[in-house]
PDB file of C-alpha atoms in Angstrom:
ATOM      1  CA  UNK A 214     -54.749-135.394  57.545  1.00 43.00           C
ATOM      2  CA  UNK A 215     -57.566-138.480  58.398  1.00 45.00           C
ATOM      3  CA  UNK A 216     -57.523-141.630  56.692  1.00 45.00           C
ATOM      4  CA  UNK A 217     -60.468-140.688  54.801  1.00 42.00           C
ATOM      5  CA  UNK A 218     -59.207-138.223  52.834  1.00 39.00           C
ATOM      6  CA  UNK A 219     -56.509-139.599  52.020  1.00 38.00           C
ATOM      7  CA  UNK A 220     -57.709-143.494  51.286  1.00 43.00           C
ATOM      8  CA  UNK A 221     -61.046-144.251  50.954  1.00 44.00           C
ATOM      9  CA  UNK A 222     -61.877-141.241  48.010  1.00 40.00           C
ATOM     10  CA  UNK A 223     -59.561-143.254  45.120  1.00 42.00           C
ATOM     11  CA  UNK A 224     -61.735-143.938  41.761  1.00 39.00           C
ATOM     12  CA  UNK A 225     -62.348-147.784  40.758  1.00 43.00           C
ATOM     13  CA  UNK A 226     -59.855-147.277  37.929  1.00 41.00           C
ATOM     14  CA  UNK A 227     -56.771-146.083  40.337  1.00 43.00           C
ATOM     15  CA  UNK A 228     -57.700-148.460  43.081  1.00 45.00           C
ATOM     16  CA  UNK A 229     -56.595-151.334  40.155  1.00 52.00           C
ATOM     17  CA  UNK A 230     -54.176-149.603  38.264  1.00 60.00           C
ATOM     18  CA  UNK A 231     -51.112-152.109  38.147  1.00 88.00           C
ATOM     19  CA  UNK A 232     -52.870-154.254  41.412  1.00 92.00           C
ATOM     20  CA  UNK A 233     -51.000-157.573  40.559  1.00 93.00           C
ATOM     21  CA  UNK A 234     -47.654-156.336  39.741  1.00 95.00           C
ATOM     22  CA  UNK A 235     -48.176-154.596  43.391  1.00 95.00           C
ATOM     23  CA  UNK A 236     -49.344-157.495  44.759  1.00 96.00           C
ATOM     24  CA  UNK A 237     -46.570-159.601  43.317  1.00 96.00           C
ATOM     25  CA  UNK A 238     -44.077-157.204  44.565  1.00 96.00           C
ATOM     26  CA  UNK A 239     -45.447-156.982  47.985  1.00 96.00           C
ATOM     27  CA  UNK A 240     -45.295-161.103  48.088  1.00 96.00           C
ATOM     28  CA  UNK A 241     -41.717-160.787  47.162  1.00 96.00           C
ATOM     29  CA  UNK A 242     -41.104-158.307  50.094  1.00 97.00           C
ATOM     30  CA  UNK A 243     -42.834-160.469  52.205  1.00 97.00           C
ATOM     31  CA  UNK A 244     -40.351-163.338  51.136  1.00 97.00           C
ATOM     32  CA  UNK A 245     -37.450-161.761  52.128  1.00 97.00           C
ATOM     33  CA  UNK A 246     -38.926-160.766  55.640  1.00 97.00           C
ATOM     34  CA  UNK A 247     -41.822-162.743  56.691  1.00 96.00           C
ATOM     35  CA  UNK A 248     -41.635-161.766  60.172  1.00 95.00           C
ATOM     36  CA  UNK A 249     -42.769-158.117  59.458  1.00 96.00           C
ATOM     37  CA  UNK A 250     -46.419-157.420  60.499  1.00 96.00           C
ATOM     38  CA  UNK A 251     -46.496-154.554  58.187  1.00 96.00           C
ATOM     39  CA  UNK A 252     -45.429-156.306  55.085  1.00 97.00           C
ATOM     40  CA  UNK A 253     -48.676-158.101  55.385  1.00 97.00           C
ATOM     41  CA  UNK A 254     -50.935-155.352  56.676  1.00 97.00           C
ATOM     42  CA  UNK A 255     -49.696-153.706  52.915  1.00 97.00           C
ATOM     43  CA  UNK A 256     -50.861-156.666  50.936  1.00 97.00           C
ATOM     44  CA  UNK A 257     -54.159-157.331  52.486  1.00 97.00           C
ATOM     45  CA  UNK A 258     -54.971-153.674  51.433  1.00 97.00           C
ATOM     46  CA  UNK A 259     -53.727-154.246  48.090  1.00 97.00           C
ATOM     47  CA  UNK A 260     -55.971-158.024  48.168  1.00 97.00           C
ATOM     48  CA  UNK A 261     -59.050-155.389  49.246  1.00 96.00           C
ATOM     49  CA  UNK A 262     -58.088-153.370  46.287  1.00 95.00           C
ATOM     50  CA  UNK A 263     -58.797-156.444  43.881  1.00 94.00           C
ATOM     51  CA  UNK A 264     -61.892-157.551  45.934  1.00 95.00           C
ATOM     52  CA  UNK A 265     -60.071-160.536  47.193  1.00 96.00           C
ATOM     53  CA  UNK A 266     -61.600-160.328  50.560  1.00 97.00           C
ATOM     54  CA  UNK A 267     -60.966-163.919  51.930  1.00 97.00           C
ATOM     55  CA  UNK A 268     -56.672-163.336  51.329  1.00 97.00           C
ATOM     56  CA  UNK A 269     -57.097-160.076  52.397  1.00 97.00           C
ATOM     57  CA  UNK A 270     -58.247-160.793  55.728  1.00 97.00           C
ATOM     58  CA  UNK A 271     -56.061-163.953  56.056  1.00 97.00           C
ATOM     59  CA  UNK A 272     -53.076-161.427  55.741  1.00 97.00           C
ATOM     60  CA  UNK A 273     -54.002-159.044  58.410  1.00 97.00           C
ATOM     61  CA  UNK A 274     -54.839-162.130  60.748  1.00 96.00           C
ATOM     62  CA  UNK A 275     -51.194-163.054  60.256  1.00 97.00           C
ATOM     63  CA  UNK A 276     -50.262-159.701  60.735  1.00 97.00           C
ATOM     64  CA  UNK A 277     -51.803-159.435  64.063  1.00 95.00           C
ATOM     65  CA  UNK A 278     -50.169-162.919  64.867  1.00 96.00           C
ATOM     66  CA  UNK A 279     -47.047-161.442  64.184  1.00 96.00           C
ATOM     67  CA  UNK A 280     -47.748-158.295  66.424  1.00 92.00           C
ATOM     68  CA  UNK A 281     -47.670-160.646  69.656  1.00 89.00           C
ATOM     69  CA  UNK A 282     -51.111-158.883  71.014  1.00 83.00           C
ATOM     70  CA  UNK A 283     -49.697-155.396  71.064  1.00 87.00           C
ATOM     71  CA  UNK A 284     -52.834-154.212  68.786  1.00 86.00           C
ATOM     72  CA  UNK A 285     -50.754-151.997  66.202  1.00 91.00           C
ATOM     73  CA  UNK A 286     -52.413-153.643  63.521  1.00 95.00           C
ATOM     74  CA  UNK A 287     -56.518-152.953  65.210  1.00 96.00           C
ATOM     75  CA  UNK A 288     -56.993-149.747  63.434  1.00 97.00           C
ATOM     76  CA  UNK A 289     -55.807-151.366  59.804  1.00 97.00           C
ATOM     77  CA  UNK A 290     -57.708-154.272  60.577  1.00 97.00           C
ATOM     78  CA  UNK A 291     -60.720-152.433  61.622  1.00 98.00           C
ATOM     79  CA  UNK A 292     -60.371-150.109  58.073  1.00 98.00           C
ATOM     80  CA  UNK A 293     -60.157-153.156  56.217  1.00 98.00           C
ATOM     81  CA  UNK A 294     -63.173-154.601  57.420  1.00 98.00           C
ATOM     82  CA  UNK A 295     -64.948-151.198  56.634  1.00 98.00           C
ATOM     83  CA  UNK A 296     -64.039-151.407  53.713  1.00 98.00           C
ATOM     84  CA  UNK A 297     -65.032-154.766  53.147  1.00 97.00           C
ATOM     85  CA  UNK A 298     -68.401-153.409  54.650  1.00 98.00           C
ATOM     86  CA  UNK A 299     -68.580-150.619  52.163  1.00 97.00           C
ATOM     87  CA  UNK A 300     -68.548-152.816  49.243  1.00 96.00           C
ATOM     88  CA  UNK A 301     -70.824-156.317  50.733  1.00 94.00           C
ATOM     89  CA  UNK A 302     -72.738-154.497  53.572  1.00 94.00           C
ATOM     90  CA  UNK A 303     -72.035-157.552  55.793  1.00 94.00           C
ATOM     91  CA  UNK A 304     -73.555-156.842  59.389  1.00 95.00           C
ATOM     92  CA  UNK A 305     -71.526-159.205  61.050  1.00 97.00           C
ATOM     93  CA  UNK A 306     -68.435-157.588  59.444  1.00 97.00           C
ATOM     94  CA  UNK A 307     -69.240-154.219  60.575  1.00 98.00           C
ATOM     95  CA  UNK A 308     -69.190-155.485  64.154  1.00 98.00           C
ATOM     96  CA  UNK A 309     -65.961-157.196  63.598  1.00 97.00           C
ATOM     97  CA  UNK A 310     -64.988-153.674  62.637  1.00 98.00           C
ATOM     98  CA  UNK A 311     -66.126-152.055  65.449  1.00 98.00           C
ATOM     99  CA  UNK A 312     -64.529-154.522  68.023  1.00 97.00           C
ATOM    100  CA  UNK A 313     -61.047-153.971  65.913  1.00 97.00           C
ATOM    101  CA  UNK A 314     -61.754-150.396  66.223  1.00 98.00           C
ATOM    102  CA  UNK A 315     -62.518-150.588  69.606  1.00 97.00           C
ATOM    103  CA  UNK A 316     -59.261-152.349  70.656  1.00 96.00           C
ATOM    104  CA  UNK A 317     -57.502-149.444  68.157  1.00 97.00           C
ATOM    105  CA  UNK A 318     -58.682-146.737  70.276  1.00 97.00           C
ATOM    106  CA  UNK A 319     -57.780-148.864  73.473  1.00 95.00           C
ATOM    107  CA  UNK A 320     -53.813-148.759  72.139  1.00 93.00           C
ATOM    108  CA  UNK A 321     -53.831-145.185  70.576  1.00 94.00           C
ATOM    109  CA  UNK A 322     -56.733-143.253  72.018  1.00 96.00           C
ATOM    110  CA  UNK A 323     -55.118-139.862  70.881  1.00 95.00           C
ATOM    111  CA  UNK A 324     -55.475-140.977  66.855  1.00 96.00           C
ATOM    112  CA  UNK A 325     -58.342-139.181  65.564  1.00 97.00           C
ATOM    113  CA  UNK A 326     -58.226-141.262  62.385  1.00 96.00           C
ATOM    114  CA  UNK A 327     -59.493-143.922  65.040  1.00 97.00           C
ATOM    115  CA  UNK A 328     -62.579-142.215  66.436  1.00 98.00           C
ATOM    116  CA  UNK A 329     -63.306-140.826  62.889  1.00 98.00           C
ATOM    117  CA  UNK A 330     -63.374-144.898  62.042  1.00 98.00           C
ATOM    118  CA  UNK A 331     -65.285-145.831  64.622  1.00 98.00           C
ATOM    119  CA  UNK A 332     -68.068-143.061  64.373  1.00 98.00           C
ATOM    120  CA  UNK A 333     -68.434-143.791  60.970  1.00 98.00           C
ATOM    121  CA  UNK A 334     -69.142-147.852  62.346  1.00 98.00           C
ATOM    122  CA  UNK A 335     -71.439-146.661  64.735  1.00 98.00           C
ATOM    123  CA  UNK A 336     -73.300-144.454  62.422  1.00 98.00           C
ATOM    124  CA  UNK A 337     -73.470-147.445  60.031  1.00 98.00           C
ATOM    125  CA  UNK A 338     -75.164-149.101  63.009  1.00 97.00           C
ATOM    126  CA  UNK A 339     -77.271-146.763  63.708  1.00 97.00           C
ATOM    127  CA  UNK A 340     -75.846-145.484  67.243  1.00 97.00           C
ATOM    128  CA  UNK A 341     -76.055-141.592  66.508  1.00 98.00           C
ATOM    129  CA  UNK A 342     -75.197-140.543  69.721  1.00 98.00           C
ATOM    130  CA  UNK A 343     -71.933-142.744  70.257  1.00 98.00           C
ATOM    131  CA  UNK A 344     -70.975-141.872  66.908  1.00 98.00           C
ATOM    132  CA  UNK A 345     -71.163-138.012  67.512  1.00 98.00           C
ATOM    133  CA  UNK A 346     -69.418-139.019  70.273  1.00 98.00           C
ATOM    134  CA  UNK A 347     -66.527-140.259  68.407  1.00 98.00           C
ATOM    135  CA  UNK A 348     -66.714-137.398  65.707  1.00 98.00           C
ATOM    136  CA  UNK A 349     -65.897-134.661  67.909  1.00 98.00           C
ATOM    137  CA  UNK A 350     -63.171-136.130  69.361  1.00 98.00           C
ATOM    138  CA  UNK A 351     -61.829-136.685  65.717  1.00 98.00           C
ATOM    139  CA  UNK A 352     -62.105-132.883  65.630  1.00 98.00           C
ATOM    140  CA  UNK A 353     -60.479-132.577  68.800  1.00 97.00           C
ATOM    141  CA  UNK A 354     -57.650-134.782  68.792  1.00 97.00           C
ATOM    142  CA  UNK A 355     -57.093-132.965  64.957  1.00 95.00           C
ATOM    143  CA  UNK A 356     -54.535-130.050  64.500  1.00 91.00           C
ATOM    144  CA  UNK A 357     -56.342-128.600  61.684  1.00 89.00           C
ATOM    145  CA  UNK A 358     -59.107-130.722  60.884  1.00 94.00           C
ATOM    146  CA  UNK A 359     -60.032-130.730  57.382  1.00 95.00           C
ATOM    147  CA  UNK A 360     -63.833-128.505  56.729  1.00 96.00           C
ATOM    148  CA  UNK A 361     -65.193-132.165  55.441  1.00 97.00           C
ATOM    149  CA  UNK A 362     -64.881-133.346  58.444  1.00 98.00           C
ATOM    150  CA  UNK A 363     -66.941-130.204  60.264  1.00 98.00           C
ATOM    151  CA  UNK A 364     -69.613-130.674  57.044  1.00 98.00           C
ATOM    152  CA  UNK A 365     -70.108-134.674  58.087  1.00 98.00           C
ATOM    153  CA  UNK A 366     -70.168-134.249  61.686  1.00 98.00           C
ATOM    154  CA  UNK A 367     -72.815-131.666  60.970  1.00 98.00           C
ATOM    155  CA  UNK A 368     -74.882-134.100  58.352  1.00 98.00           C
ATOM    156  CA  UNK A 369     -75.054-136.202  61.822  1.00 98.00           C
ATOM    157  CA  UNK A 370     -76.330-133.845  64.037  1.00 98.00           C
ATOM    158  CA  UNK A 371     -79.102-133.163  61.276  1.00 98.00           C
ATOM    159  CA  UNK A 372     -80.096-136.949  61.015  1.00 98.00           C
ATOM    160  CA  UNK A 373     -79.969-136.723  64.543  1.00 97.00           C
ATOM    161  CA  UNK A 374     -82.596-133.955  64.707  1.00 97.00           C
ATOM    162  CA  UNK A 375     -80.387-131.036  65.760  1.00 98.00           C
ATOM    163  CA  UNK A 376     -80.190-128.476  63.172  1.00 98.00           C
ATOM    164  CA  UNK A 377     -78.921-125.784  66.267  1.00 98.00           C
ATOM    165  CA  UNK A 378     -76.166-128.154  66.937  1.00 98.00           C
ATOM    166  CA  UNK A 379     -75.250-128.867  62.947  1.00 98.00           C
ATOM    167  CA  UNK A 380     -75.096-124.913  62.967  1.00 98.00           C
ATOM    168  CA  UNK A 381     -72.987-124.834  66.068  1.00 98.00           C
ATOM    169  CA  UNK A 382     -70.477-127.482  64.734  1.00 98.00           C
ATOM    170  CA  UNK A 383     -70.456-125.466  61.111  1.00 98.00           C
ATOM    171  CA  UNK A 384     -69.450-121.995  63.360  1.00 98.00           C
ATOM    172  CA  UNK A 385     -67.161-124.600  65.295  1.00 97.00           C
ATOM    173  CA  UNK A 386     -65.327-124.775  61.896  1.00 97.00           C
ATOM    174  CA  UNK A 387     -64.597-121.172  61.033  1.00 97.00           C
ATOM    175  CA  UNK A 388     -63.573-120.456  64.940  1.00 95.00           C
ATOM    176  CA  UNK A 389     -60.964-123.444  64.597  1.00 95.00           C
ATOM    177  CA  UNK A 390     -59.636-122.926  60.271  1.00 93.00           C
ATOM    178  CA  UNK A 391     -60.148-119.354  60.310  1.00 92.00           C
ATOM    179  CA  UNK A 392     -62.198-118.775  57.812  1.00 91.00           C
ATOM    180  CA  UNK A 393     -65.605-120.109  56.094  1.00 95.00           C
ATOM    181  CA  UNK A 394     -65.213-122.500  52.739  1.00 96.00           C
ATOM    182  CA  UNK A 395     -68.129-121.938  50.439  1.00 97.00           C
ATOM    183  CA  UNK A 396     -69.329-125.613  51.453  1.00 97.00           C
ATOM    184  CA  UNK A 397     -69.647-124.760  54.906  1.00 98.00           C
ATOM    185  CA  UNK A 398     -71.439-121.465  54.092  1.00 98.00           C
ATOM    186  CA  UNK A 399     -73.884-123.001  51.629  1.00 98.00           C
ATOM    187  CA  UNK A 400     -75.098-125.710  54.110  1.00 98.00           C
ATOM    188  CA  UNK A 401     -75.594-123.478  57.065  1.00 98.00           C
ATOM    189  CA  UNK A 402     -77.183-121.124  54.968  1.00 98.00           C
ATOM    190  CA  UNK A 403     -79.399-124.186  53.761  1.00 98.00           C
ATOM    191  CA  UNK A 404     -80.365-125.360  57.200  1.00 98.00           C
ATOM    192  CA  UNK A 405     -80.708-122.180  58.562  1.00 98.00           C
ATOM    193  CA  UNK A 406     -83.554-121.676  55.857  1.00 98.00           C
ATOM    194  CA  UNK A 407     -85.107-124.693  56.264  1.00 98.00           C
ATOM    195  CA  UNK A 408     -85.139-124.304  59.893  1.00 97.00           C
ATOM    196  CA  UNK A 409     -87.033-120.696  59.383  1.00 97.00           C
ATOM    197  CA  UNK A 410     -83.911-118.800  60.765  1.00 98.00           C
ATOM    198  CA  UNK A 411     -83.379-115.942  57.906  1.00 98.00           C
ATOM    199  CA  UNK A 412     -81.637-114.201  60.063  1.00 98.00           C
ATOM    200  CA  UNK A 413     -78.829-116.486  60.504  1.00 98.00           C
ATOM    201  CA  UNK A 414     -78.903-117.518  56.938  1.00 98.00           C
ATOM    202  CA  UNK A 415     -78.192-113.806  56.335  1.00 98.00           C
ATOM    203  CA  UNK A 416     -75.282-113.824  58.496  1.00 98.00           C
ATOM    204  CA  UNK A 417     -73.753-116.920  56.896  1.00 98.00           C
ATOM    205  CA  UNK A 418     -74.658-115.200  53.227  1.00 98.00           C
ATOM    206  CA  UNK A 419     -72.032-112.363  54.408  1.00 97.00           C
ATOM    207  CA  UNK A 420     -69.392-114.872  54.292  1.00 97.00           C
ATOM    208  CA  UNK A 421     -69.372-115.740  50.986  1.00 97.00           C
ATOM    209  CA  UNK A 422     -66.342-114.704  49.064  1.00 96.00           C
ATOM    210  CA  UNK A 423     -66.472-111.160  47.725  1.00 96.00           C
ATOM    211  CA  UNK A 424     -66.172-112.690  43.903  1.00 95.00           C
ATOM    212  CA  UNK A 425     -69.782-114.673  44.580  1.00 96.00           C
ATOM    213  CA  UNK A 426     -71.501-112.060  46.271  1.00 97.00           C
ATOM    214  CA  UNK A 427     -71.690-109.713  43.979  1.00 95.00           C
ATOM    215  CA  UNK A 428     -73.578-112.285  41.020  1.00 96.00           C
ATOM    216  CA  UNK A 429     -76.715-111.721  40.533  1.00 96.00           C
ATOM    217  CA  UNK A 430     -78.319-115.095  41.915  1.00 96.00           C
ATOM    218  CA  UNK A 431     -76.604-114.286  44.540  1.00 97.00           C
ATOM    219  CA  UNK A 432     -77.760-111.214  45.002  1.00 97.00           C
ATOM    220  CA  UNK A 433     -81.342-112.234  44.679  1.00 97.00           C
ATOM    221  CA  UNK A 434     -81.141-114.692  47.590  1.00 98.00           C
ATOM    222  CA  UNK A 435     -79.547-112.304  49.104  1.00 98.00           C
ATOM    223  CA  UNK A 436     -82.704-109.734  48.643  1.00 97.00           C
ATOM    224  CA  UNK A 437     -84.709-112.470  49.476  1.00 98.00           C
ATOM    225  CA  UNK A 438     -83.014-113.040  52.846  1.00 98.00           C
ATOM    226  CA  UNK A 439     -83.756-109.498  53.736  1.00 98.00           C
ATOM    227  CA  UNK A 440     -87.044-109.454  52.679  1.00 97.00           C
ATOM    228  CA  UNK A 441     -87.817-112.488  55.080  1.00 97.00           C
ATOM    229  CA  UNK A 442     -86.302-110.150  58.274  1.00 97.00           C
ATOM    230  CA  UNK A 443     -88.007-107.589  57.315  1.00 97.00           C
ATOM    231  CA  UNK A 444     -85.137-105.364  56.265  1.00 97.00           C
ATOM    232  CA  UNK A 445     -87.309-103.959  52.897  1.00 95.00           C
ATOM    233  CA  UNK A 446     -85.489-101.291  51.920  1.00 95.00           C
ATOM    234  CA  UNK A 447     -82.122-102.916  51.839  1.00 97.00           C
ATOM    235  CA  UNK A 448     -84.098-105.823  49.823  1.00 97.00           C
ATOM    236  CA  UNK A 449     -84.810-103.569  47.604  1.00 96.00           C
ATOM    237  CA  UNK A 450     -81.297-102.404  46.947  1.00 96.00           C
ATOM    238  CA  UNK A 451     -79.992-105.697  46.630  1.00 97.00           C
ATOM    239  CA  UNK A 452     -82.337-106.547  43.712  1.00 96.00           C
ATOM    240  CA  UNK A 453     -81.414-103.248  42.272  1.00 96.00           C
ATOM    241  CA  UNK A 454     -77.912-104.255  42.519  1.00 96.00           C
ATOM    242  CA  UNK A 455     -78.327-107.725  40.674  1.00 96.00           C
ATOM    243  CA  UNK A 456     -80.304-105.549  38.022  1.00 95.00           C
ATOM    244  CA  UNK A 457     -76.867-103.802  37.660  1.00 95.00           C
ATOM    245  CA  UNK A 458     -75.157-107.117  37.843  1.00 95.00           C
ATOM    246  CA  UNK A 459     -76.934-108.446  34.985  1.00 94.00           C
ATOM    247  CA  UNK A 460     -76.491-105.344  32.893  1.00 93.00           C
ATOM    248  CA  UNK A 461     -73.325-105.602  33.226  1.00 94.00           C
ATOM    249  CA  UNK A 462     -72.933-109.344  31.541  1.00 94.00           C
ATOM    250  CA  UNK A 463     -72.027-109.671  28.004  1.00 93.00           C
ATOM    251  CA  UNK A 464     -75.196-110.331  26.000  1.00 92.00           C
ATOM    252  CA  UNK A 465     -74.762-113.981  25.401  1.00 94.00           C
ATOM    253  CA  UNK A 466     -74.948-114.607  29.192  1.00 91.00           C
ATOM    254  CA  UNK A 467     -77.704-112.698  29.431  1.00 89.00           C
ATOM    255  CA  UNK A 468     -79.225-114.899  27.111  1.00 92.00           C
ATOM    256  CA  UNK A 469     -79.019-117.963  29.356  1.00 92.00           C
ATOM    257  CA  UNK A 470     -81.979-119.969  30.766  1.00 94.00           C
ATOM    258  CA  UNK A 471     -80.244-119.342  34.087  1.00 92.00           C
ATOM    259  CA  UNK A 472     -79.718-115.625  34.328  1.00 92.00           C
ATOM    260  CA  UNK A 473     -83.076-115.131  32.784  1.00 93.00           C
ATOM    261  CA  UNK A 474     -84.907-116.777  35.342  1.00 95.00           C
ATOM    262  CA  UNK A 475     -83.426-114.608  37.641  1.00 95.00           C
ATOM    263  CA  UNK A 476     -84.069-111.391  35.600  1.00 93.00           C
ATOM    264  CA  UNK A 477     -87.987-112.710  35.650  1.00 94.00           C
ATOM    265  CA  UNK A 478     -87.872-113.061  39.666  1.00 96.00           C
ATOM    266  CA  UNK A 479     -85.994-109.952  40.243  1.00 94.00           C
ATOM    267  CA  UNK A 480     -89.080-108.366  37.949  1.00 91.00           C
ATOM    268  CA  UNK A 481     -91.405-109.899  40.408  1.00 93.00           C
ATOM    269  CA  UNK A 482     -89.484-108.636  43.902  1.00 93.00           C
ATOM    270  CA  UNK A 483     -88.544-105.297  42.288  1.00 90.00           C
ATOM    271  CA  UNK A 484     -91.228-102.341  44.043  1.00 85.00           C
ATOM    272  CA  UNK A 485     -90.471 -99.197  41.836  1.00 80.00           C
ATOM    273  CA  UNK A 486     -87.444 -98.467  39.953  1.00 83.00           C
ATOM    274  CA  UNK A 487     -83.892 -98.699  40.211  1.00 86.00           C
ATOM    275  CA  UNK A 488     -81.727 -95.369  40.672  1.00 73.00           C
TER     276      UNK A 488
END
């Protein structure tokens, strides 16, 4: 799994849980084996969790010195600097993170984690074109990419002003992963609707799980999309099915404001009665 989905989404409470004890333990290990680069890397990230960036970077430089120029620490150094940038937003830190990520890719060009990290760094620097190259490399070099990686890449294409590229990226996730996750489907529908592609949005709607496609609000949405594509009879049937699903709800749910809102919208759209 890509590093972000493992390491960068922890909560502050989790990050600081027992941090002093963990730093002390890491220090004990370093005293026992002072020539092992990985031990300094581990402690550097612990310092970073605690916000002690000066100590963290000192440990990372020591790890690089012990690594004797092999660049095996470059990815870790870039990741540490990226984390520091996220907290402090220093342009100099970002530039240094880019330099180390370049070295890491030179050392291991097939590493998907490093391409994703450099892509995020380049995005933060405003270089969307180069960032997208790295994002695509991260997708290509990951055996089974997480759907979130496709979502993040699609957002960059939107930022780049290329909604069709964003939709193609989301479609590629379905081809690669074998199914359409709900977040991917929702994002594709939103993009298609925002860019006047109701037919595309309708096709993505059909990929929602069946349990969602029977909900009144989803049937209302389906009817609206059918209307926009000129399929008025099918739209009316979708609205009628939404009414039937509303009637099946228990009375307490029918009183919910969101459900009553769906009911009002359906009554505005229906032409004639449902059979």
